[in-house]
DNA sequence: TTCAAACGGCTTTTT
DNA sequence: GCCGTTTGAA
């Protein structure tokens, strides 16, 4: 690596005219410019929602590179998601071209994996370690809870996992926990044992869980100062986005990296901050400069250990830090900002900060109250269609909800209404059983020490290997002092029946063959295409695919398709990573969440939780399920700081919208199969009522029309024809009415389950333009045209009372007249 | 060991 | 209303 050119510019450049940065500063307001150009040891950018922080961050990086203050390799930028990292990389490249190569722009987790893979052998791991996602670690914990009979003390796998995760986020480990815990309490003692065993199992499996990726990197830096110094010397400019959502471990990691190199031994073990202003002491080597960006109003991850104090006390942690405030919003209309400001203003312990814009008021927020969640979903679908007809692209619209389970009703209606959508996050591809199985096969090859993975594939497909045999293998391995995986090579010594011996020997042979493909013993490096090849060997020769194909369970057909998809992913990986290894592939899969997949151009409406929505923006936003017990969520109500965090979450949701914001709720909601009455969220009342134009207000639903089935008469106020204003009833001078509980029980059931769980199938119903049809909900109408092919044929229908709709012919509740 | 049927519990948000 | 777990039978 070439020596860096020494920084030329220190401190804020003079105001003189033409500097190389001029184009980078074009179009920025004064605080934004300052955030780009300030030079010093520490900079905090307090960036309100939509204030252009990504732009500022990318230009700051570009400016550092362009002025030769830093080489790309000296820059470490941390983002919250891989997607954000990719976008930032692109934008920097757009500003200064390919010279941007070599920067580290990644999430905390990805950066730590890179470091750990490099340094693993320093402390008892090897570089082919496995990354356990929460499902993997829960499976392991589950076994340990059982072994220790910890359930007798009320521990569940989930509760143990949560507690361990919390401890790790505070950088506690099993030993330090045992030192401080009250071990005379038997429950505490059992927990301490499970924790210790869990950690030992991870170490034996050569594996890290998500929290370890951060925590062990911190440990590595603290235990091996010479290793830490390598990275301290390397990264001269560290930038952290979404700083309000960092937890203690991440905070500690940043602190380790921003110490002056070679300074260890002085303030080491104390855990104290030793950030000396760059005057530098004797050593002369300066600490890296640190830039953090955040907004305490958008802190929504306290539940996973994010500590808002990391940002509120930044100035204390880094004395002399410069603070820049970005309050001008470039995203939303003033109406949206007024609503958001009003809501967040109800959080008392915050620094007052008001977003403003100069784009004008824009249109009113549209409110809607459905009878049921399906009714609400239908409103969203109708509105999406109306906006689409008016020229808004589907990809510019998003629907948010608090809990993942709320997506189902929306999905059902969207499918029926033929609205193209995609769910971000949600049930993840990589969490499907068959995909996890396939990944376990790959991991068994890459990291044979990973017993969990080997155990997982032991009887998949069914080989007649049950609990008894599994235990025999484990016992044999323990006796011989070899790994579980190696024990498979000695089937005849296990003391099991000949049939089972044969099955084990076969599995062993398949694993060995795939190993030779992907990690040749000859020592030459396998080409990236070998991952595809190896996966095919594993899936075919193990009999996994055959078993699925032979099965008569209709779902298994879909599983085969999913596995085909995974094979396609490996091919894609090989194309994108000409140097990629099996290990690289596994890393990518472990760390890239589904929310990251980048097919935004697909022209679909995005459905996601409010959490996933952070950092995104759309022309039109639908915030659904704005009900008590949902937002704020019931569980958060009793947690300290819970309701406030929920309010911030709602605030984040509102501020994603550029032009059109919709808030909706339902009067009844089915949960756990039970239908119950829902109340409007308290947050709704915090929005000044004149900002909301109610198409159908909570009052409408309660007082009149409540007994009349809208399934029969369609929806009066919806559809394309209505301009939006003046149609629905507004609240006059009243506050948004408080919910009334006394609702006739009768109409609760009436509207709750209009959507049958079973998908209906019209077979190959033939429709042509001009046909008259009858729809269960919308009544009669005339077919305008037919688009699409086969099962995806869509009828565009103009209903007499409900207006224009698109219907998926195969499943819509329609009949030809 | 595997399968089907009944049962109970539960869901906040995620790298 | 779904999931995983438990139970009993083959």
CSV table of N, CA, C and O in Angstrom, one decimal, chain A residues 107 154 186 490 768:
chain,number,residue,atom,x,y,z
A,107,UNK,N,-21.6,-2.1,6.5
A,107,UNK,CA,-22.3,-2.1,7.9
A,107,UNK,C,-21.2,-2.4,8.9
A,107,UNK,O,-20.1,-2.9,8.6
A,154,UNK,N,-38.1,-21.1,34.1
A,154,UNK,CA,-38.9,-20.2,33.3
A,154,UNK,C,-38.1,-19.6,32.2
A,154,UNK,O,-38.6,-18.7,31.5
A,186,UNK,N,-30.4,-19.9,42.0
A,186,UNK,CA,-30.3,-21.0,41.1
A,186,UNK,C,-30.6,-20.7,39.7
A,186,UNK,O,-29.9,-21.2,38.8
A,490,UNK,N,-16.4,-42.7,9.9
A,490,UNK,CA,-16.1,-44.0,10.5
A,490,UNK,C,-17.4,-44.7,10.9
A,490,UNK,O,-17.6,-45.2,12.0
A,768,UNK,N,-63.9,-11.2,-22.0
A,768,UNK,CA,-63.5,-10.3,-23.1
A,768,UNK,C,-64.0,-8.9,-22.8
A,768,UNK,O,-65.0,-8.7,-22.1
